[in-house]
Coordinates of C-alpha atoms and ligand atoms in Angstrom, one line a residue:
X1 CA -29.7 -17.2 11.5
X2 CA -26.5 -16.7 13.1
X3 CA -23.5 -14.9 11.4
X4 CA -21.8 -17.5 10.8
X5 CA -24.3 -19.5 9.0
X6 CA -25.5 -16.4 7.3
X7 CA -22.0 -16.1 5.7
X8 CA -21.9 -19.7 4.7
X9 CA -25.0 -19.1 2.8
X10 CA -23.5 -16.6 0.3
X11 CA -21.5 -19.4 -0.8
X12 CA -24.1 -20.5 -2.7
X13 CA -23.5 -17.2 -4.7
X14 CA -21.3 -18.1 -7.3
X15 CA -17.9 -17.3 -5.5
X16 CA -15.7 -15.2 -7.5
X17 CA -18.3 -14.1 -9.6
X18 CA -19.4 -11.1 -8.3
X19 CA -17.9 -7.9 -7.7
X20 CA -20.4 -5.3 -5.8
X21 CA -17.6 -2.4 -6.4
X22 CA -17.5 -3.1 -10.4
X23 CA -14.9 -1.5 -12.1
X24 CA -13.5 -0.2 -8.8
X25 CA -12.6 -3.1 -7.5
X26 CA -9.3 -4.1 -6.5
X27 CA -9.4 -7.6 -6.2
X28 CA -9.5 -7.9 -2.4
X29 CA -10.5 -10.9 -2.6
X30 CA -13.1 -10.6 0.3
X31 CA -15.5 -11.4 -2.9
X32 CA -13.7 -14.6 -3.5
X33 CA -15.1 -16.0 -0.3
X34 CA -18.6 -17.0 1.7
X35 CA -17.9 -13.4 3.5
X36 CA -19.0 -11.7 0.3
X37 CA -21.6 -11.9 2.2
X38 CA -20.5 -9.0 4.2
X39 CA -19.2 -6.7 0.9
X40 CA -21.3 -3.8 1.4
X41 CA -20.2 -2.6 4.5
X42 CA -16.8 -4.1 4.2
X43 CA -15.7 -3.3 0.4
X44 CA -13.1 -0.3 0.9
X45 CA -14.9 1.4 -2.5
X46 CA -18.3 1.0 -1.6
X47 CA -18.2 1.4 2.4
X48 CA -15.7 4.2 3.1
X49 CA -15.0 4.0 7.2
X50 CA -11.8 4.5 7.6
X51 CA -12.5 7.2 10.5
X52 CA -14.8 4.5 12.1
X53 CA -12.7 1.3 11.9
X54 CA -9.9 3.9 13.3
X55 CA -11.6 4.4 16.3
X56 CA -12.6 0.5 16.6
X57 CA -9.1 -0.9 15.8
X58 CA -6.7 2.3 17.7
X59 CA -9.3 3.4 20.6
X60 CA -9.2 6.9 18.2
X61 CA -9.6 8.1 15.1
X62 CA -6.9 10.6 13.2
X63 CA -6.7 14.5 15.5
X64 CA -6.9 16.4 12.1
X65 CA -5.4 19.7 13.7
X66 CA -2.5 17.5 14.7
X67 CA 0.3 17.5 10.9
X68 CA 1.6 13.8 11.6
X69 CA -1.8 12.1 12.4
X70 CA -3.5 14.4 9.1
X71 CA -1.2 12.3 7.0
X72 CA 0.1 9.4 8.6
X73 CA -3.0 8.2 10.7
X74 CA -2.8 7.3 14.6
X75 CA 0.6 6.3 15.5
X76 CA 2.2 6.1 18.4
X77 CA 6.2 6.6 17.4
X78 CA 8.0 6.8 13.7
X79 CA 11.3 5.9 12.8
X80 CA 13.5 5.3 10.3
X81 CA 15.4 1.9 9.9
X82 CA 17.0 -1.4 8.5
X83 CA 18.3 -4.4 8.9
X84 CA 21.8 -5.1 10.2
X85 CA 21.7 -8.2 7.9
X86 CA 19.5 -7.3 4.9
X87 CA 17.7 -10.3 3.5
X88 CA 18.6 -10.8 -0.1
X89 CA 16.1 -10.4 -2.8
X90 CA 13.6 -8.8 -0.4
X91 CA 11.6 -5.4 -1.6
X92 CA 13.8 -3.4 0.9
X93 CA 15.7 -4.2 3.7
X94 CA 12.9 -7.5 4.3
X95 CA 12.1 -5.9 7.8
X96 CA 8.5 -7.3 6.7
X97 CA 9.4 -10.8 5.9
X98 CA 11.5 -10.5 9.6
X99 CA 9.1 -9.9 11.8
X100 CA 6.6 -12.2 10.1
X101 CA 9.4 -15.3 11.3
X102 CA 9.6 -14.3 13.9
X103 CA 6.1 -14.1 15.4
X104 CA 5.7 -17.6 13.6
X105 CA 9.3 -19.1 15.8
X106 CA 8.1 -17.0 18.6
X107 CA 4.9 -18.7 19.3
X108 CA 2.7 -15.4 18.8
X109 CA 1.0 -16.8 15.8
X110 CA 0.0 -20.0 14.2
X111 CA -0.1 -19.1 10.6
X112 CA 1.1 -15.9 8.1
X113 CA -1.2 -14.3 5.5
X114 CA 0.6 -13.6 3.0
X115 CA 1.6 -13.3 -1.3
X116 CA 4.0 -15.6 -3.2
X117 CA 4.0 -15.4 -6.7
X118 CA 3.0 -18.4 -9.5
X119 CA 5.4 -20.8 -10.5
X120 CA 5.0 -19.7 -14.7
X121 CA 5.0 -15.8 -13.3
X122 CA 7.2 -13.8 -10.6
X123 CA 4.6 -10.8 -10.9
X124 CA 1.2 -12.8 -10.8
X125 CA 0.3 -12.8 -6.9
X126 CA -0.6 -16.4 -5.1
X127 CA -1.9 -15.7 -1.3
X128 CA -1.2 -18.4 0.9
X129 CA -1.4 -18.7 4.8
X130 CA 1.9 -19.8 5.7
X131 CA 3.0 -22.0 8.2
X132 CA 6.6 -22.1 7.9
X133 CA 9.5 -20.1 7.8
X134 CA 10.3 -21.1 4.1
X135 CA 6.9 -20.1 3.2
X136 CA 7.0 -16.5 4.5
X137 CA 10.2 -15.8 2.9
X138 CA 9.1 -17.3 -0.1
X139 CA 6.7 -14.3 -0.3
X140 CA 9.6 -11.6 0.4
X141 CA 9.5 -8.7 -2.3
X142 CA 6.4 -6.8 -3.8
X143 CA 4.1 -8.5 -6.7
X144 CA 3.1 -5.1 -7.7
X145 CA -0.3 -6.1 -8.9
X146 CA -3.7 -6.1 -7.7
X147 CA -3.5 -9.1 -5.2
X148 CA -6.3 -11.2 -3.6
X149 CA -5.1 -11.7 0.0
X150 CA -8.5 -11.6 1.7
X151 CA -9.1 -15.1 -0.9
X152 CA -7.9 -17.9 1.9
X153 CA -9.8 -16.0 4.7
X154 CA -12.2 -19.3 4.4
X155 CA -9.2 -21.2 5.1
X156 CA -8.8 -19.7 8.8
X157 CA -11.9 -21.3 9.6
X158 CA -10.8 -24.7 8.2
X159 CA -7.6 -24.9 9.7
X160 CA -8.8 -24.2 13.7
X161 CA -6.4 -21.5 13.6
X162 CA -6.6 -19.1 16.6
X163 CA -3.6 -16.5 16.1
X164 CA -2.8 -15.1 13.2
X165 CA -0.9 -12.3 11.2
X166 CA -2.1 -11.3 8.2
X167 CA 0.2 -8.9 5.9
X168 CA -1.1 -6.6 3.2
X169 CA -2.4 -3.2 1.8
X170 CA -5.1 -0.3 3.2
X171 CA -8.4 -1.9 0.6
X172 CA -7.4 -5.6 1.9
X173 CA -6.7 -4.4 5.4
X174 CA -9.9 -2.2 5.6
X175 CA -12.3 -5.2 4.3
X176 CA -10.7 -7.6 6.8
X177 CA -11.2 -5.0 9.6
X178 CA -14.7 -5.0 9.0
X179 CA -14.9 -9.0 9.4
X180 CA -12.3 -9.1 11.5
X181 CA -14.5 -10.5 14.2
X182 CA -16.2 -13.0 12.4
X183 CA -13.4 -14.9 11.8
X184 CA -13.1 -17.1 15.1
X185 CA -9.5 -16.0 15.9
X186 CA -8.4 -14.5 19.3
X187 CA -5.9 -12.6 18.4
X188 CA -5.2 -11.0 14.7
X189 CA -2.2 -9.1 14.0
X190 CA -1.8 -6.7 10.9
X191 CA 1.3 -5.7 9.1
X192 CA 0.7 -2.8 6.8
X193 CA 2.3 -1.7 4.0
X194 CA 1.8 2.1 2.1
X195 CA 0.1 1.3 -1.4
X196 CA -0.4 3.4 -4.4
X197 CA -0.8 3.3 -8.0
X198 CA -1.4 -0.7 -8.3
X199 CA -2.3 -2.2 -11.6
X200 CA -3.4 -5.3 -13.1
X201 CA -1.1 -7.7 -14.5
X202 CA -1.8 -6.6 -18.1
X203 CA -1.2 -2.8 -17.0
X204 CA 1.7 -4.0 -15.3
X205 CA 3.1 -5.1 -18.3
X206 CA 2.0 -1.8 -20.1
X207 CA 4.2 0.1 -17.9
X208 CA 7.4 -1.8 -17.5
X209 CA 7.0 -2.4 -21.8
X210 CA 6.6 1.7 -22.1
X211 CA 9.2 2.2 -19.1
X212 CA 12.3 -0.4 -19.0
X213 CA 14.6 -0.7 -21.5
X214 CA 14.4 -4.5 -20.9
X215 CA 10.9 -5.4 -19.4
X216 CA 11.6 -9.1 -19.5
X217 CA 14.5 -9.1 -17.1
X218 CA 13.0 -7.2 -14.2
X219 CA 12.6 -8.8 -10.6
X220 CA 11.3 -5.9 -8.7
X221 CA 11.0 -1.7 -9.5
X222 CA 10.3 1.1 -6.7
X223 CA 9.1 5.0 -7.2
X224 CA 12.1 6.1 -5.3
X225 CA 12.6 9.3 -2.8
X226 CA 15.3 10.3 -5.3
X227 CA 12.2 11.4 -7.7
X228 CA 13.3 8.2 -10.0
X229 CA 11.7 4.6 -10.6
X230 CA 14.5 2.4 -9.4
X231 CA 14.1 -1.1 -11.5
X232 CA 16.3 -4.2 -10.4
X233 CA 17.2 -6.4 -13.1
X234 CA 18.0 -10.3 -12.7
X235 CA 21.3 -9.7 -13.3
X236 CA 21.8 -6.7 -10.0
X237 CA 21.7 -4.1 -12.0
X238 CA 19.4 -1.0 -11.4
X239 CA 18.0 0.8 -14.1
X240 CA 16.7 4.6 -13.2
X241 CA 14.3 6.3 -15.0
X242 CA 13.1 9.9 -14.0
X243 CA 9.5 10.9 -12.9
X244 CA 9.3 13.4 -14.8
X245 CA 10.6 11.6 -17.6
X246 CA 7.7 8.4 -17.5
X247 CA 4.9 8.6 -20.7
X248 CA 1.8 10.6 -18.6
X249 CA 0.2 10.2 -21.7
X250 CA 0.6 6.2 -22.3
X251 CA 0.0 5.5 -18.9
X252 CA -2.7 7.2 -17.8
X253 CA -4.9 4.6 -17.9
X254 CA -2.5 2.2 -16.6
X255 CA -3.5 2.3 -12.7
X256 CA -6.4 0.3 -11.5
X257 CA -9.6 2.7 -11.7
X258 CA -9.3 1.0 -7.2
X259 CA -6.2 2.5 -7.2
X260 CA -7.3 5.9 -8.6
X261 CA -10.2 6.5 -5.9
X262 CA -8.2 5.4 -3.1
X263 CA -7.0 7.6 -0.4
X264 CA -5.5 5.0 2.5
X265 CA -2.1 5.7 0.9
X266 CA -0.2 5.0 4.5
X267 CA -2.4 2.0 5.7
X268 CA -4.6 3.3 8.2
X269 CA -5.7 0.4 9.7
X270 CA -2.4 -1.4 10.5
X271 CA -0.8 -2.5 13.9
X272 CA 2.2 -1.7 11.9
X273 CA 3.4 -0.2 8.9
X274 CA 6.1 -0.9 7.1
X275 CA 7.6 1.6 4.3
X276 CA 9.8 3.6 2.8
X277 CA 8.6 7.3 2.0
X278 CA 9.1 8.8 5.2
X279 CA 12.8 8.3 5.2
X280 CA 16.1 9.3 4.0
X281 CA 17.3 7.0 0.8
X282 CA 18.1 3.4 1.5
X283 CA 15.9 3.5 4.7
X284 CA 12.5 2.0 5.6
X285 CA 9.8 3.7 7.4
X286 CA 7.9 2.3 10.1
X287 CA 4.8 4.0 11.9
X288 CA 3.3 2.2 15.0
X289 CA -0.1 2.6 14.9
X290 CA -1.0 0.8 18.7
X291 CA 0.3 -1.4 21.4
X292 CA -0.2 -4.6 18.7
X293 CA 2.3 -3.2 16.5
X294 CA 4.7 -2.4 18.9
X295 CA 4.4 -5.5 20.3
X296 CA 5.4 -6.8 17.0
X297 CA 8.1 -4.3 16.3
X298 CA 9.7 -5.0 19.5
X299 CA 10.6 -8.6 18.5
X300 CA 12.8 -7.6 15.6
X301 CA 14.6 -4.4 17.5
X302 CA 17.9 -6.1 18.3
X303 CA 18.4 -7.0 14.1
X304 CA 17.5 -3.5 13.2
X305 CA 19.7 -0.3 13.2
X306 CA 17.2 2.9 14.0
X307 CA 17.5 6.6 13.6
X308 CA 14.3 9.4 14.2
X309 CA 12.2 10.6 11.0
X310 CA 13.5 13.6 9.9
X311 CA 11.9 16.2 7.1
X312 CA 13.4 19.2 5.1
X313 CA 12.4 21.3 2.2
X314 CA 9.0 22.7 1.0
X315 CA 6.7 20.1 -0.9
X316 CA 3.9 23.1 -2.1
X317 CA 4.8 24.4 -4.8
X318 CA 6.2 21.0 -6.4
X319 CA 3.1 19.4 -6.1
X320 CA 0.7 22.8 -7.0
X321 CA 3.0 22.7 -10.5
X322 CA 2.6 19.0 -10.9
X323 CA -1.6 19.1 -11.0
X324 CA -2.2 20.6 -14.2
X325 CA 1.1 19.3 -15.6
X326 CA -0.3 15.3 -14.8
X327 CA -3.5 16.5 -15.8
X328 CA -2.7 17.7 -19.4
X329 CA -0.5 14.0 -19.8
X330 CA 2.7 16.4 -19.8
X331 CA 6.0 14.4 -21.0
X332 CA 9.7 16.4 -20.7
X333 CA 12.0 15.0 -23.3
X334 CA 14.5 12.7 -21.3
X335 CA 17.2 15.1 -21.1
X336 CA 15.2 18.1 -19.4
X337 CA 13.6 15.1 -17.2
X338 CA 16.9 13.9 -15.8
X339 CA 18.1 17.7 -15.5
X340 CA 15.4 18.6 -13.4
X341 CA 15.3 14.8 -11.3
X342 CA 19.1 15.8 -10.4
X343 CA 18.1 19.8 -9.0
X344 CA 14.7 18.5 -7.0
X345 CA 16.9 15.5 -5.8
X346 CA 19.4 18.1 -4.4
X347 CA 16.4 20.7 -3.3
X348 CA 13.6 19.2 -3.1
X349 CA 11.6 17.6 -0.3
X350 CA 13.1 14.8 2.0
X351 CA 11.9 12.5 4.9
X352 CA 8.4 13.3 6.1
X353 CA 8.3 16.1 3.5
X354 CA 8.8 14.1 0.7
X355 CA 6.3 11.9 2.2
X356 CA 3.7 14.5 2.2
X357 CA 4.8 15.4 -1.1
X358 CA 3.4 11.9 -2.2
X359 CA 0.6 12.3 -0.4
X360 CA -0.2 15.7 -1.8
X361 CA 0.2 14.7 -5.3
X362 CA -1.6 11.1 -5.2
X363 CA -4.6 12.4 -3.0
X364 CA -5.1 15.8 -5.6
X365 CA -5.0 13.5 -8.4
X366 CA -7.4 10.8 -7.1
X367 CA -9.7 13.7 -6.1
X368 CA -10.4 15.0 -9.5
X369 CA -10.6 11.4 -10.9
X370 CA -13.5 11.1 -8.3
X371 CA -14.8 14.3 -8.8
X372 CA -14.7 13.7 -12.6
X373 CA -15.6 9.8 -12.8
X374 CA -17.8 9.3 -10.0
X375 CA -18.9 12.5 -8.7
X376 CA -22.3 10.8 -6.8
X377 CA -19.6 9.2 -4.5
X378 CA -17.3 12.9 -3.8
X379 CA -19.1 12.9 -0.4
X380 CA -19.2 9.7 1.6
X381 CA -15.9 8.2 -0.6
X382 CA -13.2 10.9 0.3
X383 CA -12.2 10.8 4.0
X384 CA -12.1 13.8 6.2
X385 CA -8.8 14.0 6.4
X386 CA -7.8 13.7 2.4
X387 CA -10.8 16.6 1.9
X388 CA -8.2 18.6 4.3
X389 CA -5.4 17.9 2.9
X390 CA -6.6 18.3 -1.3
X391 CA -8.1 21.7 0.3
X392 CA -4.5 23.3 0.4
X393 CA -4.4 23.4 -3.4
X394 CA -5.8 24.9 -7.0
X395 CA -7.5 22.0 -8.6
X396 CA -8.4 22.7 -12.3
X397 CA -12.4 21.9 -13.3
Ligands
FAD401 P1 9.7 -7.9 2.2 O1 10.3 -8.5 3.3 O2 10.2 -8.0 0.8 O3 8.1 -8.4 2.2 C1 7.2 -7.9 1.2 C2 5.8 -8.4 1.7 O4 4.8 -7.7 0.9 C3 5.6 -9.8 1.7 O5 5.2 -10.3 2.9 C4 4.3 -10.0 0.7 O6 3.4 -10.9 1.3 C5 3.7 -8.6 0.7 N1 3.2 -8.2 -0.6 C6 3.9 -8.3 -1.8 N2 3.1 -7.9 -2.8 C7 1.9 -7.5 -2.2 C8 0.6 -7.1 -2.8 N3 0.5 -6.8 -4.1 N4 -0.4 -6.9 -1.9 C9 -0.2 -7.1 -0.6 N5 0.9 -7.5 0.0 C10 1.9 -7.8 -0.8 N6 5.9 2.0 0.5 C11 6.0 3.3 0.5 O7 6.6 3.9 1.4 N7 5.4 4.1 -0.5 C12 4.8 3.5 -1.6 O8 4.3 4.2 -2.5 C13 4.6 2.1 -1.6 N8 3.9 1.5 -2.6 C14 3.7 0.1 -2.6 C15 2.9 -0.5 -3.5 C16 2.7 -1.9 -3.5 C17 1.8 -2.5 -4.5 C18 3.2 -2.7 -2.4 C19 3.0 -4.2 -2.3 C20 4.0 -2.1 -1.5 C21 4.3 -0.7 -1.5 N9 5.1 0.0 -0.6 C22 5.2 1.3 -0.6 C23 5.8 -0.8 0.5 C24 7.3 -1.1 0.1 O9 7.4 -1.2 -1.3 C25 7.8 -2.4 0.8 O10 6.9 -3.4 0.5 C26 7.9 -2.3 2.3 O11 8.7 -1.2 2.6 C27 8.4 -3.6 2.9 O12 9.7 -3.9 2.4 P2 10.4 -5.2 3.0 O13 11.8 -5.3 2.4 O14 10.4 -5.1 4.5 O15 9.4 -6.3 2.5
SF4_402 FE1 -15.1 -7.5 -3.2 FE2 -12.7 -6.6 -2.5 FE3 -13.5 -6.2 -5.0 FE4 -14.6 -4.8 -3.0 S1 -12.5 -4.7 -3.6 S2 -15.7 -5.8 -4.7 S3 -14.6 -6.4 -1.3 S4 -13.1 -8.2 -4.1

């Protein structure tokens, strides 16, 4: 039987009833299509290979004596940047949504993967290839909810589509990798952006109820480098809330279980990668991973201003204080919070450093959550890289 027919075969599975990774499942959407047929080795919480798909997608996989590539992956270059002309209503700067256009006007590609959101909800994701310029910037912004990009992969075949740029997060990106070449395309591009702590709709709404001071007027939030959740009302304002001020012990449970075991935080498997962690406030960070994403980044260079990546301070100790503290569910009273937001904002870790201070803190806690929850998979689940980098700190039992 040939692959393709193979694929079209597990169709006659139920689609969209079955979900090999259970609980840890981040709604892929690989699953949602006949190329469940494929979940074992592709799911990104059954099948970890990011090492492997590395070396298949950048000709290498991560030098793990070498700081940058330990936590950002294979890159060629980093920089900070933005747009000359922001685009309104965009998550950032819409550097994203840019570049997207413009390998649509430009020829390079015939459709866009990418994530609007429903017409009755601005938060519940709806994929869509896009075709048009309208379409793509209809998708501008995060829906910071588990999404199911990988569900109109089907509809590449369908269309006769050759060329095409798909946009989303390390467990989307690292299943479409895997089937990358079954799709009949020539030429796939792949925007990145750096992913953590996702939640379902319902724990969405858990956290911006137990968070916002008005949940029901929010158009888009951000865990800011200033140490504070930066949430954007309808009406422009921004409403800050400290870290160390959120309800540990309400929202523990909040993050997806996927979210919790994951530890392709930057994106891996990208041409390109769009952020904002690794630079100074009000900046986006971009990492090019190969020749493809420069290729891509090169179209947009003339509508972006550009400065190097830069890093100061000493993440260590923050993050060695902040495992046990996280791990007992540890809530300051809102003064002491925004007191000690204010002297870490002035001290603390910026640029690179604060990256790896994200880094640190994520990949500790999603190692004991592992360790604890699913200790068969410690082994094959946790990269090479994240054992490394968890390995420079006291974890509690
Ligand atoms: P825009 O031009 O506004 O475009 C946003 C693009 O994101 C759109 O093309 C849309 O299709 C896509 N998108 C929206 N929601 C999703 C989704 N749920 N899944 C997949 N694709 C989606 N950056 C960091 O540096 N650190 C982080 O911790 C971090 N966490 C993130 C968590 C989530 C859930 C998401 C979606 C992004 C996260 N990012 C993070 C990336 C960052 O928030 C911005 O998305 C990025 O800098 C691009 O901004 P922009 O203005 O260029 O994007
Ligand atoms: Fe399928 Fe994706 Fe869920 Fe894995 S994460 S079970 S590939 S939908």
């Amino acid at each position: 039987m040939t692959a393709t027919n193979s694929h079209k075969k597990a169709k006659a599975l139920k689609v969209g009833s079955r979900r090999p990774a259970k609980e840890l499942c981040s709604e892929c959407g690989l699953c949602d299509t006949y190329y469940i047929h494929y979940v074992k080795q592709a799911c990104a919480f059954i099948n970890q290979q990011i090492a492997e798909l590395e070396t298949s997608t950048h000709g290498r996989s991560r030098d793990l004596d070498n700081q940058d590539d330990l936590y950002f992956g294979v890159h060629q270059e980093m920089m900070s940047a933005k747009k000359k002309q922001p685009i309104e209503g965009a998550q950032w700067t819409g550097i994203v949504s840019t570049i997207a256009c413009e390998m649509l006007t430009q020829g390079l590609v015939e459709g866009v993967v990418c994530v609007q959101n429903s017409e009755e909800d601005r938060f519940q994701p709806k994929p869509i290839i896009a075709t048009t310029t309208e379409d793509i910037l209809g998708a501008k912004v995060n829906k910071p909810t588990l999404s199911p990009n990988l569900s109109v992969l089907e509809q590449i075949e369908t269309s006769g589509m050759k060329r095409l740029l798909v946009i989303g997060v390390g467990c989307q990106i690292q299943a479409l990798r895997e089937v990358e070449d079954k799709l009949g395309l020539e030429k796939l591009y792949v925007l990145g952006t750096p992913c953590v702590d996702n939640v379902t709709r319902s724990g969405l709404q858990k956290f911006l109820d137990t968070t916002s001071k008005s949940p029901d007027t929010i158009v888009a939030y951000e865990f800011m480098q200033d140490f504070r959740v930066h949430f954007r009302h309808e009406d422009g304002t921004v409403e800050k809330v400290p870290f160390f001020g959120l309800k540990t012990n309400k929202l523990k449970d909040v993050f997806a279980p996927s979210c919790m075991t994951c530890f392709d935080y930057v994106n891996s498997l990208a041409d390109l990668v769009v952020g904002y962690m690794g630079a100074p406030f009000g900046w986006q960070w971009i990492v090019v991973r190969n020749d493809t994403g420069k290729q891509m980044l090169d179209l947009v260079q003339d509508q972006l201003n550009t400065q190097p990546v830069d890093s100061s301070g000493d993440r260590s100790n923050a993050v060695q204080n902040s495992i046990p503290a996280y791990d007992k569910g540890v809530t300051l009273p809102m003064w002491a919070a925004k007191l000690m937001g204010v002297v870490i904002e002035k001290v603390g870790p910026k640029g690179l450093e604060y990256a790896r201070f994200s880094i640190d803190s994520h990949f500790t806690r999603n190692y004991l959550y592992v360790k604890r929850n699913y200790p068969e998979k410690l082994a094959n689940h946790v990269p090479e890289y994240a054992e490394k980098i968890v390995s420079q700190y006291t974890l509690p039992d």
